[in-house]
mmCIF file of C-alpha atoms (C1' of nucleotides) in Angstrom:
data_model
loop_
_atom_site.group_PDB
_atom_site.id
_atom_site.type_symbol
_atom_site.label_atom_id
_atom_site.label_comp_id
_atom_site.label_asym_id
_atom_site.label_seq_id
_atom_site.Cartn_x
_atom_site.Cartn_y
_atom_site.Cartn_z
ATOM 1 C CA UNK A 1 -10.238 22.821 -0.912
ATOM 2 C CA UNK A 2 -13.288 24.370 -2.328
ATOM 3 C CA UNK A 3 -12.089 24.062 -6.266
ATOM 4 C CA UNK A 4 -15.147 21.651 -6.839
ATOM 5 C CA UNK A 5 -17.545 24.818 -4.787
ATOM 6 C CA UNK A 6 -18.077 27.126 -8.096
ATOM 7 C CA UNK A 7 -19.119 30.240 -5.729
ATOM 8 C CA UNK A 8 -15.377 29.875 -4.348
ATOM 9 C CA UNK A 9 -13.621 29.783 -0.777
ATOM 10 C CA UNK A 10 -15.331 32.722 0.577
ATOM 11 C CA UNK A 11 -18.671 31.968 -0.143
ATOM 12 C CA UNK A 12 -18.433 28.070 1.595
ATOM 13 C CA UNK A 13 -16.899 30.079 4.429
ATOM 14 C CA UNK A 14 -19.543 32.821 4.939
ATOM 15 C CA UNK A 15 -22.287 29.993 4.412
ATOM 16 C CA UNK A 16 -20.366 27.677 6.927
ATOM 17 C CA UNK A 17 -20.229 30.558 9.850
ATOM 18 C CA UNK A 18 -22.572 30.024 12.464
ATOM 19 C CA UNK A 19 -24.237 26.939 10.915
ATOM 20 C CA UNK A 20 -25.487 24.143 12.794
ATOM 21 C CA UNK A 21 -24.137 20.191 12.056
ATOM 22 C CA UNK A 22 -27.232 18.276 12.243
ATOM 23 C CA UNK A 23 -26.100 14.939 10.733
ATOM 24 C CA UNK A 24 -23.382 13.595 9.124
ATOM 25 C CA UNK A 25 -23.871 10.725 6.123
ATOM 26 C CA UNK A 26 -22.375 9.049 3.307
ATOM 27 C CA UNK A 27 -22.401 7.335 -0.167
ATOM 28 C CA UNK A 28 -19.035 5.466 -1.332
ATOM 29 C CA UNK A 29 -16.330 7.840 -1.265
ATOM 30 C CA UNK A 30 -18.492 10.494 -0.609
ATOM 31 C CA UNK A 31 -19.473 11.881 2.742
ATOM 32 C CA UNK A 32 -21.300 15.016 3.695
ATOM 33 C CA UNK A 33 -22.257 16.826 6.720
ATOM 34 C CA UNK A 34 -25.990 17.945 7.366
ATOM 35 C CA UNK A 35 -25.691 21.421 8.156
ATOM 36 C CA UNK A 36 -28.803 23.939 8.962
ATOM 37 C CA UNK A 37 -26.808 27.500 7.968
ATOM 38 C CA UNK A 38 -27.471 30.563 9.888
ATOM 39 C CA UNK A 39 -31.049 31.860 9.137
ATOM 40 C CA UNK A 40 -28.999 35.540 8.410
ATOM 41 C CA UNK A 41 -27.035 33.553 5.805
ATOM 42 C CA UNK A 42 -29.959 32.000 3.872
ATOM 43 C CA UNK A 43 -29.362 34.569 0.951
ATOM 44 C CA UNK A 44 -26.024 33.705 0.629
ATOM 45 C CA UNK A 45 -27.125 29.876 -0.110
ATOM 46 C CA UNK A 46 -30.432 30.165 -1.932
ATOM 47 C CA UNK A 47 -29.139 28.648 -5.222
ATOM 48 C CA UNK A 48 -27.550 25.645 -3.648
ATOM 49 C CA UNK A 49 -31.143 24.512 -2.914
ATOM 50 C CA UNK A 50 -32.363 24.192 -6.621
ATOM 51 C CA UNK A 51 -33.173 20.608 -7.353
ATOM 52 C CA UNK A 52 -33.203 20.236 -3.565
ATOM 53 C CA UNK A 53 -36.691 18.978 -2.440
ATOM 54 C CA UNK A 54 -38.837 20.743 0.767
ATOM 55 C CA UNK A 55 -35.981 23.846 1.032
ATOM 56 C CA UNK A 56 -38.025 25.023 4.176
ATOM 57 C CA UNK A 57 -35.791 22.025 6.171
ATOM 58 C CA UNK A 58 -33.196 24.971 5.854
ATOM 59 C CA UNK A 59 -31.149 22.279 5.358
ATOM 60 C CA UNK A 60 -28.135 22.005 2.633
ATOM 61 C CA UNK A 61 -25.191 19.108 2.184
ATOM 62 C CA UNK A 62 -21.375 19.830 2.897
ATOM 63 C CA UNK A 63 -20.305 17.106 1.104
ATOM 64 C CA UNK A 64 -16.715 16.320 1.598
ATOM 65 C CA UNK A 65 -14.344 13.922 -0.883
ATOM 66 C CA UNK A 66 -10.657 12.926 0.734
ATOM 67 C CA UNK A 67 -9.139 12.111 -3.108
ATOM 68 C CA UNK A 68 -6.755 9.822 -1.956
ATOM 69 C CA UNK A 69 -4.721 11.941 0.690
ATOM 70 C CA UNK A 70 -7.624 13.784 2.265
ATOM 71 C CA UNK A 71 -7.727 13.732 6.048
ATOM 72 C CA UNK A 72 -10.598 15.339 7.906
ATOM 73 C CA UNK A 73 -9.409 15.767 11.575
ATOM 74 C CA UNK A 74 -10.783 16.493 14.861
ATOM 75 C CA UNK A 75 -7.988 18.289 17.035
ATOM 76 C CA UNK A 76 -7.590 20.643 19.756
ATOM 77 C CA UNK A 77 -7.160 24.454 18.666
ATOM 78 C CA UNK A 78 -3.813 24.707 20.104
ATOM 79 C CA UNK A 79 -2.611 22.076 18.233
ATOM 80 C CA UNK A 80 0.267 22.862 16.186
ATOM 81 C CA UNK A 81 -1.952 22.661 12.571
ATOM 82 C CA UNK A 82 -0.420 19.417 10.169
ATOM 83 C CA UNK A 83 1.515 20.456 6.634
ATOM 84 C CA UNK A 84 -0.657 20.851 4.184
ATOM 85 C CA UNK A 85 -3.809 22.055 6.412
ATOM 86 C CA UNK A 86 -5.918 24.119 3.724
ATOM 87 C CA UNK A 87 -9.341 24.333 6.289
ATOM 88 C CA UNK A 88 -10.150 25.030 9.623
ATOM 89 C CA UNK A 89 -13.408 24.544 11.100
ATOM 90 C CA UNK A 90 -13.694 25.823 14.920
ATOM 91 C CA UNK A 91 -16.311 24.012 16.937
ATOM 92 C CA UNK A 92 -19.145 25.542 19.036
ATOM 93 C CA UNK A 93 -21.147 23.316 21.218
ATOM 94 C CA UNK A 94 -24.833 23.291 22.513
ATOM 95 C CA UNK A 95 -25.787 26.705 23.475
ATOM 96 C CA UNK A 96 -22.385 28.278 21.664
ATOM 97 C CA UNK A 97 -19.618 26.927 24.388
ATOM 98 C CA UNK A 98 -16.418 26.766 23.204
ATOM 99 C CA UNK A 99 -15.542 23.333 22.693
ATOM 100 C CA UNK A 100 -11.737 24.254 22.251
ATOM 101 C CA UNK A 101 -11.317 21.627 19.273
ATOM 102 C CA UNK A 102 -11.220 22.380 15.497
ATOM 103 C CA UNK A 103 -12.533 20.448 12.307
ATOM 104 C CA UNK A 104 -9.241 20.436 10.336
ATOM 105 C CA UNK A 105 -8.860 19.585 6.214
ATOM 106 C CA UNK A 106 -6.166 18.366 5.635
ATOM 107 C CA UNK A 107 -4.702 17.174 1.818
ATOM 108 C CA UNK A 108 -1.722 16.696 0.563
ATOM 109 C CA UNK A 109 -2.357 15.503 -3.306
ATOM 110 C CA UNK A 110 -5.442 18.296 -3.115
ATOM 111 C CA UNK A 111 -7.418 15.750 -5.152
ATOM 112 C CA UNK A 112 -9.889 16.102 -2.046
ATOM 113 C CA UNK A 113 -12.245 19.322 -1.713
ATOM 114 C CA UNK A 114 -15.729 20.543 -0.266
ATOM 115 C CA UNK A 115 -18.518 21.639 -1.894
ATOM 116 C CA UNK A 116 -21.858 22.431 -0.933
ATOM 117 C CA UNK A 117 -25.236 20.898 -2.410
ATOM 118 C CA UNK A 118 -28.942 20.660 -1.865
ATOM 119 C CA UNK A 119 -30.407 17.066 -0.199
ATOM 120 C CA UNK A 120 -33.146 15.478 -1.995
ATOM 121 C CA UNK A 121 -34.866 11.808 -1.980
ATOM 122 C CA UNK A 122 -34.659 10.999 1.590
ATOM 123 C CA UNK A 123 -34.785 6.987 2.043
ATOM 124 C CA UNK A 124 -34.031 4.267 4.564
ATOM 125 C CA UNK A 125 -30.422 4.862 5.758
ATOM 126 C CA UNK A 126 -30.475 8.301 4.802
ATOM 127 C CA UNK A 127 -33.057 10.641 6.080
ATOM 128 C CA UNK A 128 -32.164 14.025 5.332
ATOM 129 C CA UNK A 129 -31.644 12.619 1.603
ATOM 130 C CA UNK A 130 -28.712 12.512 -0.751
ATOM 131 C CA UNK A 131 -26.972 15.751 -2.250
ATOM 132 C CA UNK A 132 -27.871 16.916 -5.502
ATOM 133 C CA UNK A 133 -24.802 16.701 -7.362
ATOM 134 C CA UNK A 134 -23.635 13.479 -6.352
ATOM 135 C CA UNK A 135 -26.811 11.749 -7.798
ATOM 136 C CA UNK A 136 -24.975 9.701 -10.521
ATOM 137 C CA UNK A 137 -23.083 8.536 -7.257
ATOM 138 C CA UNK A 138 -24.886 4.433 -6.992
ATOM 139 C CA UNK A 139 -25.472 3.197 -3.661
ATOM 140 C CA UNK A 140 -22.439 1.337 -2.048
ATOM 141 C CA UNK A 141 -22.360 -2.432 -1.168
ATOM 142 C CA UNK A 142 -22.991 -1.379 2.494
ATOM 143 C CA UNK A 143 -26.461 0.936 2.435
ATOM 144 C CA UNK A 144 -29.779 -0.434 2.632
ATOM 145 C CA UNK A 145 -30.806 1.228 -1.237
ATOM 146 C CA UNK A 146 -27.940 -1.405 -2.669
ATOM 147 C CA UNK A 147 -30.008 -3.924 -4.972
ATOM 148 C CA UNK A 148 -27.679 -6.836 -5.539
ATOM 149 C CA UNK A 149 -29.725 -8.192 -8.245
ATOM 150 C CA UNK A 150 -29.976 -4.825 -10.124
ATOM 151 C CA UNK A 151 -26.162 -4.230 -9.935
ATOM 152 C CA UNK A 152 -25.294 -7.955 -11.106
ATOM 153 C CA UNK A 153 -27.858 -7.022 -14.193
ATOM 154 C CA UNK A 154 -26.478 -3.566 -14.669
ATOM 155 C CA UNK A 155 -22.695 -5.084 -14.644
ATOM 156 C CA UNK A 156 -23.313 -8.155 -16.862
ATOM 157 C CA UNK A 157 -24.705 -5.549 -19.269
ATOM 158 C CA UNK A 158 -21.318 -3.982 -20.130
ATOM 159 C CA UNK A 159 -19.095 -5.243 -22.648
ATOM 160 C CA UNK A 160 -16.284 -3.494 -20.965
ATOM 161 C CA UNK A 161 -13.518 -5.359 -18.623
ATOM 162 C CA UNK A 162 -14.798 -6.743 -15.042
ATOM 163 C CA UNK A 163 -12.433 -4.407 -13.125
ATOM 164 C CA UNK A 164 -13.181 -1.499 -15.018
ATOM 165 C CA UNK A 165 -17.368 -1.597 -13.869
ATOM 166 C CA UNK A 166 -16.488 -2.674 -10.642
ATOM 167 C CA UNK A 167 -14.411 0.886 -10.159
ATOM 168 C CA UNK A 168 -16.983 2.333 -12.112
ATOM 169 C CA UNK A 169 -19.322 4.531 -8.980
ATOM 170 C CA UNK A 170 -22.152 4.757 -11.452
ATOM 171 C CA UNK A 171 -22.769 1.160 -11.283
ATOM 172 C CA UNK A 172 -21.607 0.377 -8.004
ATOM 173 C CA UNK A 173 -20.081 2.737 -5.479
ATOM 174 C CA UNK A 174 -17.128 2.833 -2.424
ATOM 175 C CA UNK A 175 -14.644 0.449 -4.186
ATOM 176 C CA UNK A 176 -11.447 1.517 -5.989
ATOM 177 C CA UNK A 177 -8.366 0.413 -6.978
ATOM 178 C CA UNK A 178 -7.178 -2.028 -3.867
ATOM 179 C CA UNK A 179 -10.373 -3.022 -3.227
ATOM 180 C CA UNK A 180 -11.339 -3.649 -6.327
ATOM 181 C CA UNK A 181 -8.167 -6.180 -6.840
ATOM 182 C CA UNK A 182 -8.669 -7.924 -3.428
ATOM 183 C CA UNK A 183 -12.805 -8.767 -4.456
ATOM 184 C CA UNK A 184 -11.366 -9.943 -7.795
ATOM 185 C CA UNK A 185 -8.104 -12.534 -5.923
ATOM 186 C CA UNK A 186 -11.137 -13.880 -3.719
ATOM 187 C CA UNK A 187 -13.529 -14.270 -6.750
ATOM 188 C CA UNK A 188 -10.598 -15.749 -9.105
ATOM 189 C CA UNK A 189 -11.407 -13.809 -11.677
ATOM 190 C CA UNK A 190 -9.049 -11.698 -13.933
ATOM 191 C CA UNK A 191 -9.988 -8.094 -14.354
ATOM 192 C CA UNK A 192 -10.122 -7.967 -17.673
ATOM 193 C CA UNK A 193 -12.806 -10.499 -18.477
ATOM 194 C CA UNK A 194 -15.417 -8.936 -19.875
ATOM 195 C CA UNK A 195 -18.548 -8.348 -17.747
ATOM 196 C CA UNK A 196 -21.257 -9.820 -20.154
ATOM 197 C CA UNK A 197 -19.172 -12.537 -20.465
ATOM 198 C CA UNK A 198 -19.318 -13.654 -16.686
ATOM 199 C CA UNK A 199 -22.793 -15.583 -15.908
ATOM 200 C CA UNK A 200 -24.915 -13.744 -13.014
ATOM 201 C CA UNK A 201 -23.871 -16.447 -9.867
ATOM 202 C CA UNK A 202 -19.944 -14.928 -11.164
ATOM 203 C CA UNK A 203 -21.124 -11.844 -11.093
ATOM 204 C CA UNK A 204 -22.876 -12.095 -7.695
ATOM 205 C CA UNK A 205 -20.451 -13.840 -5.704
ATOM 206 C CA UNK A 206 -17.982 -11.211 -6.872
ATOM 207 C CA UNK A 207 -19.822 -8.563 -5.571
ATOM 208 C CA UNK A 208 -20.449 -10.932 -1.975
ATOM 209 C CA UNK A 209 -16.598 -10.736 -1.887
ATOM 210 C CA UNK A 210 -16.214 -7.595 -2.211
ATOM 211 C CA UNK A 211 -18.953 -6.680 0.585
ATOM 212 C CA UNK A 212 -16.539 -8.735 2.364
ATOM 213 C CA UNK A 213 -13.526 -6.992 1.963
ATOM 214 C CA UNK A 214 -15.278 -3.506 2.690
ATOM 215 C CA UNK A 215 -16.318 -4.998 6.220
ATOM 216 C CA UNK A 216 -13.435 -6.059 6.943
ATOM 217 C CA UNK A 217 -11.225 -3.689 5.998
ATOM 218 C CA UNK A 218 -13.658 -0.959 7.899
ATOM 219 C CA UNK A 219 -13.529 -3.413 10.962
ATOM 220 C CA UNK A 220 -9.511 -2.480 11.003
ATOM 221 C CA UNK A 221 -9.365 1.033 10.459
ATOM 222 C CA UNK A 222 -9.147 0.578 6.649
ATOM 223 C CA UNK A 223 -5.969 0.316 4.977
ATOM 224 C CA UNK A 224 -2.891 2.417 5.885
ATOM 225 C CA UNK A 225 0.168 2.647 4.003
ATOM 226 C CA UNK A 226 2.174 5.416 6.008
ATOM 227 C CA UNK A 227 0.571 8.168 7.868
ATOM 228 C CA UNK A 228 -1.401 10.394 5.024
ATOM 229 C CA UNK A 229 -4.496 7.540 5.406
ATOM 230 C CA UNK A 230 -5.973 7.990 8.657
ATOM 231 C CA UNK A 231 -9.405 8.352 10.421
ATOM 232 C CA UNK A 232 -10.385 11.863 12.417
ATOM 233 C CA UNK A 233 -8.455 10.889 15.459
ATOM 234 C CA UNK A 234 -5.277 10.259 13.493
ATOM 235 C CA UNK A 235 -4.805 6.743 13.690
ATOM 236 C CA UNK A 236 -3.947 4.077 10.861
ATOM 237 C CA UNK A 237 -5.651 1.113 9.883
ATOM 238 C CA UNK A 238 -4.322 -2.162 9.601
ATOM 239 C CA UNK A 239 -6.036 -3.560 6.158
ATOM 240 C CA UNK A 240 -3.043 -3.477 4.526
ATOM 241 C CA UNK A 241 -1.311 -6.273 6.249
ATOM 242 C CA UNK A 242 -4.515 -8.292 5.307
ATOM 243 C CA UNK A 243 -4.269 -7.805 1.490
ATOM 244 C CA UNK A 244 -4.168 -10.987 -0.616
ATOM 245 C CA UNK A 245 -3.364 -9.069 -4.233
ATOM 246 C CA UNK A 246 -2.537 -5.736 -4.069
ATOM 247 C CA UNK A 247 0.544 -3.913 -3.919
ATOM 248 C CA UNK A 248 2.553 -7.803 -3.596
ATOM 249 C CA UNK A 249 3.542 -8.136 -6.626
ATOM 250 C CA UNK A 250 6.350 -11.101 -6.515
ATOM 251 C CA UNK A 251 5.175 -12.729 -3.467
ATOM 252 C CA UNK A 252 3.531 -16.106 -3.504
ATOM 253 C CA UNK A 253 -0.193 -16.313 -3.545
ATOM 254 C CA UNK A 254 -1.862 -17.173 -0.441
ATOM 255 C CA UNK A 255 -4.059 -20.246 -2.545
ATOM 256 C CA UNK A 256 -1.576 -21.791 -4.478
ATOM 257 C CA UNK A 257 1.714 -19.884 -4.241
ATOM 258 C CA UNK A 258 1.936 -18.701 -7.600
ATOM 259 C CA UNK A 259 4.258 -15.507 -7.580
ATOM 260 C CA UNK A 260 1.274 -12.405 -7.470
ATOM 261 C CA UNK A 261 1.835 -10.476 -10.662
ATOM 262 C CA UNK A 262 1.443 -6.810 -11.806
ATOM 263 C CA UNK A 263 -0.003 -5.174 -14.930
ATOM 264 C CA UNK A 264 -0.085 -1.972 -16.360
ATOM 265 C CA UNK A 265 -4.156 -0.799 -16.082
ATOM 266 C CA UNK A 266 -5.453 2.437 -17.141
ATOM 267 C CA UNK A 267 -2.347 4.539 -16.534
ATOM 268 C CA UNK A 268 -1.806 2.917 -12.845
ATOM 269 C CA UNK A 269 -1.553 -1.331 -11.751
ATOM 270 C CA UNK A 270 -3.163 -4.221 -11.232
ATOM 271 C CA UNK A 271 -2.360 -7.218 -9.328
ATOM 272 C CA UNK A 272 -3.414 -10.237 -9.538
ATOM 273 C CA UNK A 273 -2.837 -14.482 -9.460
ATOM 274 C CA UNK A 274 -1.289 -15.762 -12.520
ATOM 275 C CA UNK A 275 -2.253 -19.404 -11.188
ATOM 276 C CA UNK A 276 -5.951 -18.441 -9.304
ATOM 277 C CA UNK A 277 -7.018 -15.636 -11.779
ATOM 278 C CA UNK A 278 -6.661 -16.705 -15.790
ATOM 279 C CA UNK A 279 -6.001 -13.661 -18.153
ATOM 280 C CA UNK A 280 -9.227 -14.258 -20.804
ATOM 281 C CA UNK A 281 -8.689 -16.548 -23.741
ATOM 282 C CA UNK A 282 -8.673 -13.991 -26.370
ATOM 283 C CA UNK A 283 -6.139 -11.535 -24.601
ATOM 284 C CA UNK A 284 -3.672 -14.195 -23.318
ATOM 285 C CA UNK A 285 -1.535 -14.642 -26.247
ATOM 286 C CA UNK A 286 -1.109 -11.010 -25.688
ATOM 287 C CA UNK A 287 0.454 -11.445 -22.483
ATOM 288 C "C1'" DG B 1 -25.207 7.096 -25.048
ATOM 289 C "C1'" DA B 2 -21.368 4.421 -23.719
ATOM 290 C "C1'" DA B 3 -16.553 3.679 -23.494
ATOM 291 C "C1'" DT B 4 -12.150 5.533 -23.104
ATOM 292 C "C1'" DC B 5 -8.669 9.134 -22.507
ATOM 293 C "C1'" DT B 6 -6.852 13.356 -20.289
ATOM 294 C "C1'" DT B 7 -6.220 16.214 -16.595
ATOM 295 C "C1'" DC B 8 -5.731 17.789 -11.983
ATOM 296 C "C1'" DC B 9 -1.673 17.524 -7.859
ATOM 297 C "C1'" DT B 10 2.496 16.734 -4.734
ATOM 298 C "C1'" DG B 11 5.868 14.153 -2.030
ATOM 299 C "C1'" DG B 12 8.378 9.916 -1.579
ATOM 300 C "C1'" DG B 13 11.443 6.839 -3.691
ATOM 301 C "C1'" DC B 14 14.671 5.633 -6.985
ATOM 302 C "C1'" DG B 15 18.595 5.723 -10.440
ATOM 303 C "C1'" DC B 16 22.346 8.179 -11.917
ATOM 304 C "C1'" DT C 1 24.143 15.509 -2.092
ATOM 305 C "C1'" DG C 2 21.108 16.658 -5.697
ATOM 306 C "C1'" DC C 3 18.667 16.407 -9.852
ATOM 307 C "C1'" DG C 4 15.087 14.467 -12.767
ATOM 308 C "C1'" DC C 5 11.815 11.119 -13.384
ATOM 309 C "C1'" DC C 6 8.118 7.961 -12.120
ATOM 310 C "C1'" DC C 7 4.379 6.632 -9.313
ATOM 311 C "C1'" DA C 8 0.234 6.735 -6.382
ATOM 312 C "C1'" DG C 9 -5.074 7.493 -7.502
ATOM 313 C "C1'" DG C 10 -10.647 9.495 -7.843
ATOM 314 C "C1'" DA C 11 -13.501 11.496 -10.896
ATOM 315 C "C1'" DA C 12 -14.939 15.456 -13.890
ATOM 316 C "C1'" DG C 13 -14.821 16.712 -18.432
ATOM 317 C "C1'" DA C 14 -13.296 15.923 -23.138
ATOM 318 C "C1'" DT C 15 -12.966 12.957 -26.835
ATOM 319 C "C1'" DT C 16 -13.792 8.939 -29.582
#
DNA sequence: GAATCTTCCTGGGCGC
DNA sequence: TGCGCCCAGGAAGATT
């Protein structure tokens, strides 16, 4: 879990003992927890604050990515720990109680890690600031720093394929593969159109669909396909019996009950309407 | 500098 | 029953 933390496993967990969670944030797929390390321990975690700005907060970012399996879990110590558990966290509370409950990692893929980074640029939505090293990370559709206008600018920009931006978290962050084909069903657009090809109202209504579909797939839990995709109590979400595109390939669309279709995209699929979503003129005789 | 490809990783599901 | 293969996917780093 701490392949992406360069000073290794030992070092996140002597920085980690003792310190104090003072917030906990996020950006896309990222999240982090605001923690103020032990004042003993401030050696230990010196160079994690370069590029970090007023270092006298004492504070510094665990930031946390699931991958795609990653499951961070709140659970009672004498809990019989999950397969695959690679971190445990116990939790003090105020004035060092024993709460009896444990921060858990758990991963099965181990795409997902921990790292730890300095904060900088604090701004509305996120006070204590963003880490360091996930500052190529753009805003997602759901903070206050997203700029509609400059993303639909920034997207229409690129020559390369509509999907392809859209999961790129440069441009635009928090959307990936199923999200990415259900904003693209409810725009009717094919993936593969090119970006400077689509005229800014295209570009902006895509990106109001897929604010959409990240509300409400958040207002159900998110979307669950068997029990590795869960939230830190454990329980599924219900997105996926909401999806319009992905993963149903051969079933009739939802619009106009054209059979949903898949396609081979950057080593993994795509689904999309055949009858709702037009492959672009100069790839269809391809198809 | 941007676009694209490769790599990391494991368990479930499938065909034989 | 068991083996081998494919598939899922985010993003860093390498390559074009």
């Amino acid at each position: 879990m701490a392949r992406r933390h360069a000073p290794g496993p030992d070092h996140l967990a002597a920085v980690l003992t003792g310190a104090q969670v003072r917030a906990v944030d996020r950006r896309g797929k990222y999240l982090w927890l605001v923690v103020r390390p032990d004042p003993g321990a401030e050696e230990l975690w010196a160079h994690e604050r370069a590029g970090a700005d007023d270092p006298a907060s004492g504070e510094v970012a665990l930031i946390v990515h699931l991958g795609m399996s990653g499951q961070m879990l709140v659970q009672a110590a004498d809990m019989p720990e999950p397969t695959h558990t690679h971190g445990v966290f116990p939790l003090v509370g105020e004035g060092g109680v024993e709460s009896g409950a444990q921060l858990r990692f758990v991963d099965q893929r181990t795409f997902g890690g921990f790292a730890l980074s300095g904060l900088t640029g604090a701004q509305a939505g996120h006070p204590h600031g963003i880490p360091v090293t996930i500052g190529h990370i753009a805003p997602d559709p759901l903070e206050p720093a997203f700029d509609l206008e400059a993303v639909v600018a920034r997207m229409r920009r690129s020559a390369s394929g509509i999907k392809r931006v859209l999961l790129n978290q440069n441009v635009i962050s928090g959307i990936g593969n199923i999200y990415a084909d259900e904003s693209l069903w409810r725009a009717r657009l094919h993936g593969e159109r090119p970006a400077s090809t689509l005229t800014a109202p295209a570009v902006r209504r895509l990106l109001e669909h897929a604010h959409e579909v990240l509300v409400e797939s958040l207002a159900q839990g998110g979307t669950s396909f068997d029990a590795l995709y869960v939230n830190v109590n454990g329980q599924s979400g219900y997105f996926s019996r909401s999806l319009d595109a992905y993963g149903q390939e051969g079933r009739p669309c939802r619009r106009c009950g054209r059979l949903i279709r898949r396609e081979q995209f950057m080593n993994r699929s795509s689904y999309s309407c055949p009858g709702c979503q037009s492959r672009p003129r100069a790839l269809s005789h391809h198809a």
